[in-house]
XYZ file of C-alpha atoms in Angstrom:
611
model
C -28.102 31.819 -17.870
C -31.227 31.043 -16.071
C -33.454 28.675 -17.780
C -36.659 29.212 -15.586
C -39.827 28.376 -17.618
C -42.916 29.901 -16.796
C -46.066 28.713 -18.928
C -49.205 30.421 -18.348
C -52.866 29.693 -19.453
C -51.905 28.067 -22.298
C -54.480 26.332 -24.616
C -53.928 24.444 -27.562
C -56.754 23.390 -30.267
C -55.993 20.284 -32.585
C -58.150 20.163 -35.648
C -59.719 16.492 -36.257
C -62.087 14.957 -38.571
C -64.811 14.898 -36.042
C -64.291 18.774 -35.070
C -61.916 20.920 -32.857
C -60.228 19.024 -29.908
C -59.015 21.192 -27.172
C -55.590 19.160 -26.430
C -53.974 21.393 -23.834
C -56.767 23.394 -21.714
C -55.433 26.386 -19.768
C -52.165 24.888 -18.695
C -49.990 26.619 -16.054
C -46.644 25.495 -14.751
C -43.323 27.184 -13.415
C -39.942 25.240 -13.795
C -37.192 26.785 -11.908
C -33.202 26.593 -12.849
C -31.968 23.063 -11.987
C -35.170 21.843 -11.053
C -37.157 18.557 -12.737
C -40.858 19.110 -13.381
C -42.616 15.712 -14.028
C -45.681 15.624 -16.444
C -47.457 12.543 -15.983
C -50.730 10.967 -17.099
C -52.486 8.902 -19.665
C -51.573 8.527 -23.162
C -53.470 11.256 -25.134
C -54.048 13.532 -22.231
C -51.962 16.561 -23.723
C -48.447 15.968 -22.476
C -46.692 15.718 -25.685
C -48.724 18.457 -27.217
C -47.649 20.816 -24.179
C -44.086 19.689 -24.812
C -44.490 20.426 -28.679
C -46.159 23.996 -27.758
C -43.311 25.190 -25.788
C -40.717 24.533 -28.976
C -43.628 25.756 -31.478
C -43.333 22.348 -33.316
C -47.221 21.589 -33.489
C -48.200 19.973 -36.001
C -50.320 21.943 -39.066
C -53.746 20.914 -37.599
C -52.864 22.360 -34.141
C -53.093 25.996 -33.101
C -52.352 27.787 -29.959
C -55.361 29.837 -28.772
C -54.066 31.553 -25.960
C -51.336 31.575 -23.219
C -47.826 32.642 -22.423
C -44.265 30.586 -22.676
C -41.594 32.600 -20.827
C -37.914 31.005 -21.073
C -35.847 33.170 -18.851
C -35.977 36.373 -20.557
C -37.648 35.449 -23.750
C -41.317 35.272 -24.651
C -41.260 32.081 -26.968
C -44.273 33.031 -28.586
C -43.530 36.498 -29.609
C -40.143 35.201 -31.614
C -40.199 34.582 -35.599
C -39.472 31.493 -36.859
C -35.807 32.541 -37.853
C -35.244 33.313 -34.102
C -36.679 30.074 -32.856
C -34.133 27.968 -34.784
C -31.236 29.553 -32.527
C -33.590 28.585 -29.404
C -34.131 25.143 -30.288
C -31.198 22.848 -29.638
C -29.597 25.499 -27.601
C -31.766 27.100 -25.076
C -34.242 24.427 -25.391
C -34.025 20.859 -26.658
C -36.231 18.022 -26.601
C -35.689 14.139 -26.607
C -38.634 12.872 -28.618
C -40.800 10.209 -27.415
C -39.939 7.793 -30.921
C -36.210 8.284 -32.135
C -36.993 6.122 -34.873
C -39.421 8.616 -36.407
C -37.617 11.825 -35.294
C -34.229 10.771 -36.682
C -33.194 11.241 -40.446
C -33.161 7.754 -42.087
C -30.725 9.186 -45.205
C -28.137 10.416 -42.666
C -25.893 8.769 -40.514
C -26.324 9.376 -36.741
C -22.803 10.848 -36.668
C -23.528 13.490 -39.178
C -26.883 14.273 -37.196
C -25.260 14.920 -33.729
C -22.574 17.030 -35.802
C -25.040 19.263 -37.014
C -26.090 20.353 -33.583
C -22.792 20.643 -32.494
C -21.813 22.849 -35.338
C -24.972 24.862 -35.355
C -24.850 25.720 -31.460
C -21.464 25.569 -30.515
C -18.005 27.053 -31.551
C -16.498 23.512 -32.390
C -15.875 22.562 -35.884
C -14.095 19.634 -37.654
C -12.290 17.327 -35.395
C -13.081 18.952 -32.510
C -16.515 18.587 -32.808
C -16.431 15.010 -34.053
C -14.537 14.255 -30.623
C -17.347 16.017 -28.892
C -20.044 13.812 -30.813
C -18.099 10.909 -29.837
C -17.834 11.826 -26.194
C -21.835 12.134 -25.944
C -22.097 8.732 -27.440
C -19.837 7.733 -25.046
C -21.622 9.415 -22.093
C -24.975 8.096 -23.108
C -23.686 4.116 -23.188
C -23.964 3.852 -26.914
C -21.325 0.810 -27.770
C -18.573 1.171 -29.808
C -19.387 5.112 -30.268
C -16.842 5.670 -32.977
C -17.872 2.832 -35.230
C -21.529 4.198 -34.933
C -20.632 7.577 -36.046
C -20.932 5.870 -39.261
C -24.247 4.072 -38.711
C -27.756 4.732 -40.067
C -30.744 4.774 -37.910
C -31.916 1.679 -39.374
C -29.051 -0.393 -38.389
C -29.340 0.189 -34.641
C -31.985 -1.277 -32.310
C -34.498 0.678 -30.549
C -32.686 1.194 -27.186
C -29.652 2.610 -29.128
C -31.777 4.712 -31.106
C -33.076 6.313 -28.032
C -29.423 6.934 -27.058
C -28.600 8.505 -30.053
C -31.605 10.941 -29.743
C -30.968 11.941 -26.043
C -27.008 12.604 -27.134
C -28.418 14.636 -29.864
C -30.438 16.521 -27.420
C -27.879 17.281 -24.918
C -25.047 17.938 -27.552
C -25.537 21.580 -27.067
C -26.107 21.893 -23.398
C -29.417 23.330 -23.087
C -30.675 25.363 -20.267
C -33.916 23.397 -20.324
C -34.264 19.833 -21.664
C -38.020 18.611 -22.527
C -37.710 14.739 -21.830
C -40.671 13.194 -23.688
C -40.382 9.356 -22.287
C -36.681 9.666 -22.637
C -35.947 5.881 -21.087
C -38.942 4.272 -22.635
C -36.857 1.662 -25.042
C -33.968 1.765 -22.788
C -33.047 -1.421 -20.264
C -32.905 -0.568 -16.439
C -28.836 -0.393 -16.646
C -28.506 2.388 -19.539
C -31.593 3.815 -18.067
C -30.149 4.098 -14.694
C -26.942 5.698 -16.486
C -28.877 8.215 -18.409
C -30.898 9.388 -15.319
C -27.552 9.869 -13.301
C -26.185 11.861 -16.318
C -29.217 13.923 -16.725
C -28.966 14.613 -12.768
C -25.180 15.562 -12.743
C -25.824 18.000 -16.061
C -28.179 19.536 -13.671
C -25.832 19.880 -11.083
C -23.065 21.062 -13.016
C -25.294 23.629 -15.417
C -28.532 24.298 -13.712
C -30.133 22.328 -16.378
C -34.074 22.517 -16.112
C -36.002 19.321 -16.994
C -39.645 18.992 -18.067
C -39.741 15.175 -17.707
C -42.636 13.684 -19.376
C -43.177 9.930 -18.512
C -45.520 7.131 -17.378
C -42.674 5.408 -15.267
C -43.707 6.597 -11.671
C -40.322 4.928 -10.218
C -38.479 7.059 -12.310
C -40.689 10.215 -11.432
C -40.223 9.073 -7.810
C -36.452 9.174 -8.096
C -35.907 12.215 -10.366
C -38.514 14.839 -10.182
C -38.804 17.756 -7.882
C -42.382 18.822 -8.839
C -45.228 16.582 -10.328
C -48.165 17.311 -12.367
C -50.980 14.846 -13.441
C -53.055 15.483 -16.279
C -55.915 14.167 -17.361
C -57.822 15.088 -20.586
C -56.106 18.282 -21.519
C -56.023 19.557 -17.663
C -53.814 19.119 -14.730
C -55.582 17.824 -12.062
C -53.400 17.319 -9.369
C -49.689 19.087 -8.679
C -47.660 18.794 -6.001
C -44.031 18.223 -4.863
C -42.866 14.794 -5.680
C -42.837 13.868 -2.008
C -46.265 14.778 -1.348
C -47.714 13.232 -4.511
C -46.372 9.730 -3.586
C -46.894 9.877 0.218
C -50.325 11.664 -0.233
C -52.039 11.263 -3.773
C -55.023 13.015 -3.464
C -57.114 12.881 -6.711
C -58.874 9.854 -7.469
C -57.040 9.398 -10.893
C -53.823 9.550 -8.907
C -54.758 6.875 -6.187
C -55.860 4.543 -9.036
C -52.572 5.011 -11.047
C -50.594 4.175 -7.827
C -52.677 1.174 -7.400
C -52.083 -0.168 -11.101
C -48.370 -0.712 -10.787
C -47.456 -4.298 -11.558
C -45.237 -6.016 -9.133
C -44.392 -9.495 -7.288
C -46.691 -8.721 -4.479
C -49.801 -8.622 -6.896
C -49.039 -11.940 -9.034
C -51.955 -14.305 -9.202
C -54.365 -10.922 -9.054
C -56.073 -8.319 -11.257
C -54.256 -4.961 -11.466
C -56.658 -2.072 -10.457
C -56.909 -0.906 -14.040
C -58.995 2.246 -14.681
C -62.071 1.196 -16.673
C -63.032 3.114 -19.728
C -60.865 5.716 -21.831
C -59.916 9.139 -21.969
C -63.113 11.305 -23.181
C -62.845 12.729 -26.673
C -61.672 16.122 -26.211
C -64.017 17.697 -29.301
C -66.659 17.367 -26.584
C -68.089 20.309 -24.044
C -67.419 19.268 -20.540
C -69.408 20.243 -17.811
C -68.135 19.050 -14.436
C -65.017 16.825 -13.616
C -63.753 14.967 -16.729
C -62.592 11.968 -14.968
C -66.046 11.557 -13.287
C -67.215 8.605 -15.942
C -64.412 6.386 -14.869
C -63.900 7.574 -11.282
C -65.384 5.172 -8.452
C -66.214 8.156 -6.050
C -68.574 9.999 -8.404
C -71.426 11.747 -7.028
C -73.906 14.280 -8.517
C -71.650 17.452 -7.263
C -68.944 15.764 -9.642
C -70.801 16.816 -12.659
C -72.554 19.726 -11.625
C -70.410 22.289 -12.605
C -66.485 23.167 -13.468
C -64.293 21.989 -11.082
C -61.319 24.364 -10.009
C -57.998 23.421 -8.626
C -57.968 23.952 -4.796
C -55.197 24.065 -2.358
C -54.469 21.357 0.251
C -51.337 23.423 0.974
C -49.064 25.986 -0.775
C -47.442 23.608 -2.860
C -50.158 20.906 -3.598
C -53.485 21.774 -5.557
C -55.950 19.093 -6.593
C -58.887 19.432 -9.174
C -61.822 17.556 -7.219
C -64.920 18.611 -5.400
C -64.977 15.666 -2.942
C -61.256 16.877 -1.759
C -62.007 16.995 1.734
C -64.144 13.698 2.014
C -62.602 11.126 4.377
C -64.438 8.386 2.333
C -61.818 8.952 -0.438
C -59.586 6.336 0.217
C -57.695 3.931 -1.777
C -59.774 1.079 -3.607
C -59.767 -2.314 -1.926
C -57.841 -4.268 -4.978
C -60.035 -7.371 -6.763
C -59.826 -10.460 -4.816
C -57.103 -12.898 -5.650
C -57.980 -14.917 -9.297
C -57.454 -18.806 -9.282
C -55.049 -18.911 -12.108
C -55.700 -22.046 -14.170
C -53.287 -24.736 -12.455
C -53.025 -27.009 -15.387
C -54.632 -25.502 -18.453
C -53.396 -28.724 -20.265
C -52.319 -32.065 -18.729
C -50.088 -31.989 -21.593
C -46.809 -30.541 -20.321
C -44.691 -30.981 -23.660
C -43.250 -27.550 -24.636
C -45.721 -25.644 -27.137
C -42.099 -23.754 -28.494
C -38.760 -25.621 -28.126
C -35.431 -23.581 -29.276
C -32.458 -25.498 -29.766
C -28.765 -24.050 -30.006
C -30.238 -21.074 -31.887
C -27.418 -18.890 -33.280
C -28.073 -15.649 -35.472
C -25.182 -13.880 -37.230
C -25.564 -10.570 -39.297
C -23.655 -9.893 -42.317
C -21.498 -6.669 -42.079
C -20.688 -6.270 -45.648
C -17.499 -7.319 -47.452
C -13.982 -7.476 -46.061
C -10.415 -8.109 -47.450
C -10.594 -10.260 -50.699
C -14.054 -10.239 -50.680
C -14.440 -12.075 -47.193
C -17.712 -11.107 -45.320
C -17.737 -10.085 -41.695
C -20.257 -11.271 -39.696
C -21.720 -10.216 -35.895
C -22.899 -13.084 -33.767
C -26.038 -11.682 -32.075
C -27.385 -15.070 -30.637
C -25.082 -17.645 -29.556
C -26.293 -21.260 -28.728
C -29.289 -20.010 -27.389
C -31.891 -22.851 -25.776
C -35.276 -22.486 -24.211
C -38.874 -24.110 -23.789
C -42.280 -22.499 -23.655
C -45.210 -24.555 -22.355
C -48.803 -24.013 -23.243
C -49.924 -21.256 -20.843
C -46.635 -19.871 -19.466
C -44.825 -16.983 -19.826
C -41.004 -16.861 -20.413
C -39.873 -12.997 -19.793
C -36.398 -12.436 -21.891
C -34.287 -9.618 -20.170
C -30.970 -8.210 -20.720
C -29.574 -5.006 -22.233
C -30.580 -3.070 -25.306
C -28.715 -5.185 -28.154
C -27.979 -8.280 -26.531
C -30.311 -10.628 -28.800
C -33.475 -10.330 -27.215
C -35.326 -9.050 -30.174
C -33.360 -11.105 -32.858
C -34.544 -13.882 -31.102
C -38.005 -12.953 -31.817
C -37.877 -12.144 -35.514
C -35.867 -15.375 -36.254
C -38.660 -17.107 -34.934
C -40.912 -15.570 -37.340
C -38.520 -15.290 -40.153
C -38.427 -11.981 -40.079
C -34.913 -11.415 -40.443
C -32.931 -10.525 -43.575
C -31.692 -13.134 -46.456
C -28.259 -12.396 -45.506
C -28.742 -13.357 -41.804
C -27.467 -16.737 -40.997
C -29.765 -18.691 -38.722
C -28.423 -21.992 -36.802
C -30.170 -24.526 -34.553
C -33.997 -25.598 -34.546
C -37.179 -23.734 -33.029
C -39.920 -26.390 -32.786
C -43.489 -25.374 -32.512
C -46.025 -27.961 -31.866
C -43.630 -30.351 -33.153
C -42.755 -28.315 -36.454
C -39.505 -26.749 -36.981
C -39.951 -23.017 -37.883
C -36.728 -22.852 -39.827
C -37.674 -25.116 -42.332
C -41.108 -24.168 -43.299
C -41.890 -22.069 -46.481
C -44.902 -21.066 -48.456
C -48.226 -22.359 -47.329
C -46.546 -23.916 -44.070
C -44.972 -20.747 -43.069
C -48.371 -18.960 -43.430
C -50.072 -21.304 -41.354
C -47.550 -21.449 -38.659
C -48.436 -17.445 -38.251
C -51.949 -18.498 -37.259
C -50.509 -19.805 -33.974
C -47.336 -17.391 -33.668
C -47.621 -13.642 -33.849
C -45.724 -10.981 -32.657
C -46.222 -7.544 -30.905
C -43.435 -5.201 -32.303
C -41.387 -2.644 -30.161
C -42.116 0.275 -32.407
C -45.853 0.449 -33.502
C -45.225 3.612 -35.556
C -42.738 1.668 -37.963
C -44.824 -1.170 -38.020
C -48.210 0.088 -38.524
C -49.122 1.079 -42.192
C -49.657 4.774 -42.352
C -51.828 4.373 -45.499
C -54.377 1.990 -43.702
C -57.030 2.360 -41.429
C -56.805 0.713 -38.411
C -59.916 -1.685 -39.360
C -58.076 -2.608 -42.253
C -54.652 -3.061 -40.569
C -56.171 -5.359 -37.924
C -58.709 -6.910 -40.775
C -55.386 -7.768 -42.868
C -53.972 -10.765 -40.845
C -57.686 -11.939 -40.181
C -58.741 -12.116 -43.909
C -55.424 -13.860 -44.579
C -54.859 -16.459 -41.836
C -58.940 -17.005 -40.953
C -60.563 -16.617 -44.526
C -63.436 -18.708 -42.981
C -64.394 -15.839 -40.772
C -67.608 -13.759 -41.857
C -66.977 -10.004 -41.912
C -69.638 -9.499 -39.503
C -67.680 -12.066 -36.907
C -64.425 -9.940 -37.715
C -66.307 -6.787 -36.915
C -67.717 -7.968 -33.734
C -64.315 -9.290 -32.720
C -62.701 -6.293 -33.473
C -65.071 -3.927 -31.469
C -64.369 -6.272 -28.475
C -60.811 -6.012 -29.057
C -60.763 -2.441 -29.034
C -62.428 -2.144 -25.729
C -59.941 -4.920 -24.197
C -56.966 -2.961 -25.225
C -58.841 0.452 -23.829
C -59.771 2.140 -27.102
C -63.026 3.495 -28.392
C -64.498 1.653 -31.275
C -64.439 4.558 -33.764
C -60.657 4.265 -33.765
C -61.251 1.190 -36.243
C -62.227 4.199 -38.412
C -59.090 6.434 -38.085
C -55.203 6.229 -39.446
C -52.437 5.465 -37.521
C -50.703 9.149 -37.340
C -54.136 10.344 -35.635
C -53.075 8.603 -32.348
C -50.394 8.963 -29.664
C -47.514 6.837 -29.302
C -49.381 4.939 -26.264
C -52.247 4.467 -28.451
C -50.798 3.346 -31.442
C -49.257 0.371 -29.204
C -52.364 -0.561 -28.297
C -53.280 -1.074 -31.847
C -50.298 -3.224 -32.360
C -51.267 -5.403 -29.435
C -54.856 -5.317 -30.897
C -53.065 -6.665 -34.279
C -51.360 -9.385 -32.987
C -54.538 -10.612 -30.794
C -56.955 -10.532 -33.801
C -56.145 -13.540 -35.022
C -56.237 -15.756 -32.148
C -52.569 -17.069 -31.862
C -51.089 -19.762 -29.364
C -47.937 -18.085 -29.031
C -47.106 -14.340 -29.057
C -43.623 -13.037 -29.265
C -44.196 -9.624 -26.949
C -41.251 -7.030 -27.758
C -41.533 -4.309 -25.237
C -45.362 -4.460 -25.597
C -45.976 -2.117 -22.682
C -42.827 0.139 -23.060
C -44.826 2.973 -24.719
C -47.941 2.538 -22.443
C -48.571 4.454 -19.287
C -49.446 2.808 -15.664
C -53.434 2.830 -16.204
C -53.419 1.261 -19.892
C -50.525 -0.969 -19.104
C -52.659 -2.810 -16.366
C -55.479 -3.018 -18.908
C -52.932 -4.556 -21.187
C -51.502 -6.895 -18.431
C -54.804 -8.166 -17.185
C -55.898 -8.788 -20.834
C -52.867 -10.954 -21.651
C -53.408 -12.782 -18.154
C -57.046 -13.072 -19.377
C -56.231 -14.885 -22.474
C -53.576 -17.000 -20.931
C -55.952 -18.485 -18.129
C -58.820 -18.872 -20.379
C -57.149 -20.039 -23.916
C -53.662 -20.884 -22.815
C -52.053 -18.484 -24.676
C -48.155 -18.096 -24.262
C -45.639 -15.485 -24.458
C -42.188 -14.938 -25.150
C -42.040 -11.748 -23.340
C -38.932 -9.159 -24.356
C -38.858 -6.449 -21.769
C -36.796 -4.034 -19.495
C -39.726 -3.487 -17.071
C -38.984 -5.423 -14.259
C -42.070 -4.874 -12.227
C -43.923 -6.177 -15.373
C -41.688 -9.588 -15.290
C -42.106 -9.975 -11.529
C -46.080 -9.704 -12.010
C -46.362 -11.804 -15.438
C -43.662 -14.165 -15.990
C -43.602 -18.137 -14.820
C -39.778 -18.244 -16.035
C -36.917 -15.465 -16.602
C -34.027 -15.633 -19.144
C -31.488 -13.275 -18.588
C -29.444 -12.511 -21.757
C -25.887 -10.767 -22.185
C -23.989 -10.453 -25.153
C -25.913 -12.900 -27.284
C -25.997 -15.649 -24.512
C -28.403 -16.719 -21.665
C -26.391 -16.147 -18.618
C -29.164 -17.571 -16.218
C -32.729 -18.972 -16.256
C -35.254 -20.338 -14.030
C -38.260 -19.625 -12.215
C -39.206 -15.865 -11.756
C -39.191 -15.442 -8.090
C -35.733 -17.267 -7.853
C -34.153 -15.295 -10.601
C -35.633 -11.988 -9.088
C -35.073 -12.614 -5.558
C -32.073 -14.719 -5.448
C -30.135 -14.187 -8.759
C -26.813 -16.166 -8.971
C -25.106 -14.628 -12.151
C -23.268 -11.266 -11.531
C -24.678 -9.935 -14.482
C -28.153 -10.680 -13.346
C -27.481 -8.988 -9.860
C -26.021 -5.550 -11.580
C -29.167 -5.619 -13.868
C -31.517 -6.271 -10.926
C -29.635 -3.233 -8.887
C -30.275 -0.903 -11.199
C -34.185 -1.141 -11.187
C -35.739 2.017 -9.796
C -37.811 1.720 -6.862
C -41.052 3.681 -6.169
C -40.620 5.800 -2.903
C -44.143 5.665 -1.898
C -45.734 4.763 1.430
C -49.165 4.069 0.892
C -49.337 1.339 -1.593
């Protein structure tokens, strides 16, 4: 069946506390059978709202004002809700951005994939179960048979993402909407998943709408690219044209914001400011207030899409202006050579082991799983140690162990000295005081932010508890500055977490960790949910704090570009152990361990000539 998708003049409004926001404004796109169409742009620009519109899964405060969505021979907006249930999962499926909030917490992941298979395929019973295990195997989920009985809370973020992908593919849909499908995955599993999606497209002619901020993935996967900003598409082109000849100023800046080893020691080309509130009435170019090429003509009247060629269209009044070239990047920064003459370790971890209890066994004995096995490392003041490796190898467990955030049933061995004090021996007041110096940015911002508290209360909670001497005025002034630093407007302080996109929530989580001014931050995938422009803002901020205040980072990530840009040292983990550790340039350019070589070979490369 032909899964061609035609979207015409899609307009979506969103009711907010401050008025009606036009989340998607007159969007058009065409997606052919077997084609991948990438939708890219900053968090909050309307990408995910577009995806939810196609499935008619919009929140209660959203309404489709106009438009038509034609899926092959079906007009999606004309179907009843009962008819839509037979379409969702079978004809059109979605990989959601945040699997932890989209999977049912009281059902095993096995039951959740079986629900899809039983509903949308002829397979039942053991045949359905065999197909479910097959899909778990295809997406690289470890011990797929055992994982059929696991609940979402028992799995890591990367494993949950793989479960979500398996569920989305289980009924072999005609059209797959992939909303940040590889965000929480390490590069080896990401490569495996992307290869799987490509092979399914070749076998079945599956069409895919790929929503992502990873431009390297886009360059390797997409046939067409559309760049969104403030609810509008501002540039659409073939993937080859987009990366070789980006024409909108926003596109040029995005490509110059990508971190890498060649930009170590200098600021990334972060785009200043934030996406404008979509409740306002726009006149002229919506990107103009942030655009370094802005002229009076940009704000005079509405800007329409103009053709560069039959397949390349751009929304810019200065499209033919020869001066619209790439910016000269900021000069090299003189990073502090010696933030402290004291080269002793701020954090010294010795023979750290962590074992999880797996429940009762024969004669009441308890089985354990060794998540971390005799790991040792040091982090000096003002230094970044990047911890890389596949999902489930123990990276996040190390971070949580340092903050004593693991369950009482977890067995921890070894020592971790922060400024000479063993973290594993601290209790009560001493433990609380240690958290003035040690904070964490969690991988899943949706699960780590209290949904009943406004952002101001979330950020002030730690400040009040750990710095009771700070006045209310000082806290408020610090938080307004911090909001600007992480790329959010100050009015975000008065809103709730559910009112933000995934990337915006991640910025709030980062602000919370920074608010108490710690000496060491465990950064657990802090930029995984961020588009490249905001990622550049955050990385610039982290570097600025490191240079000025001597903050240290234990940086858990699968983004090798970020590692190459930010890290001083790299530790590569595999199956709970560190298999290789050394200077970042040495590990990335001349790895010695076979696992490290495999890991780095899977990193997607940007096929782009100008940057």
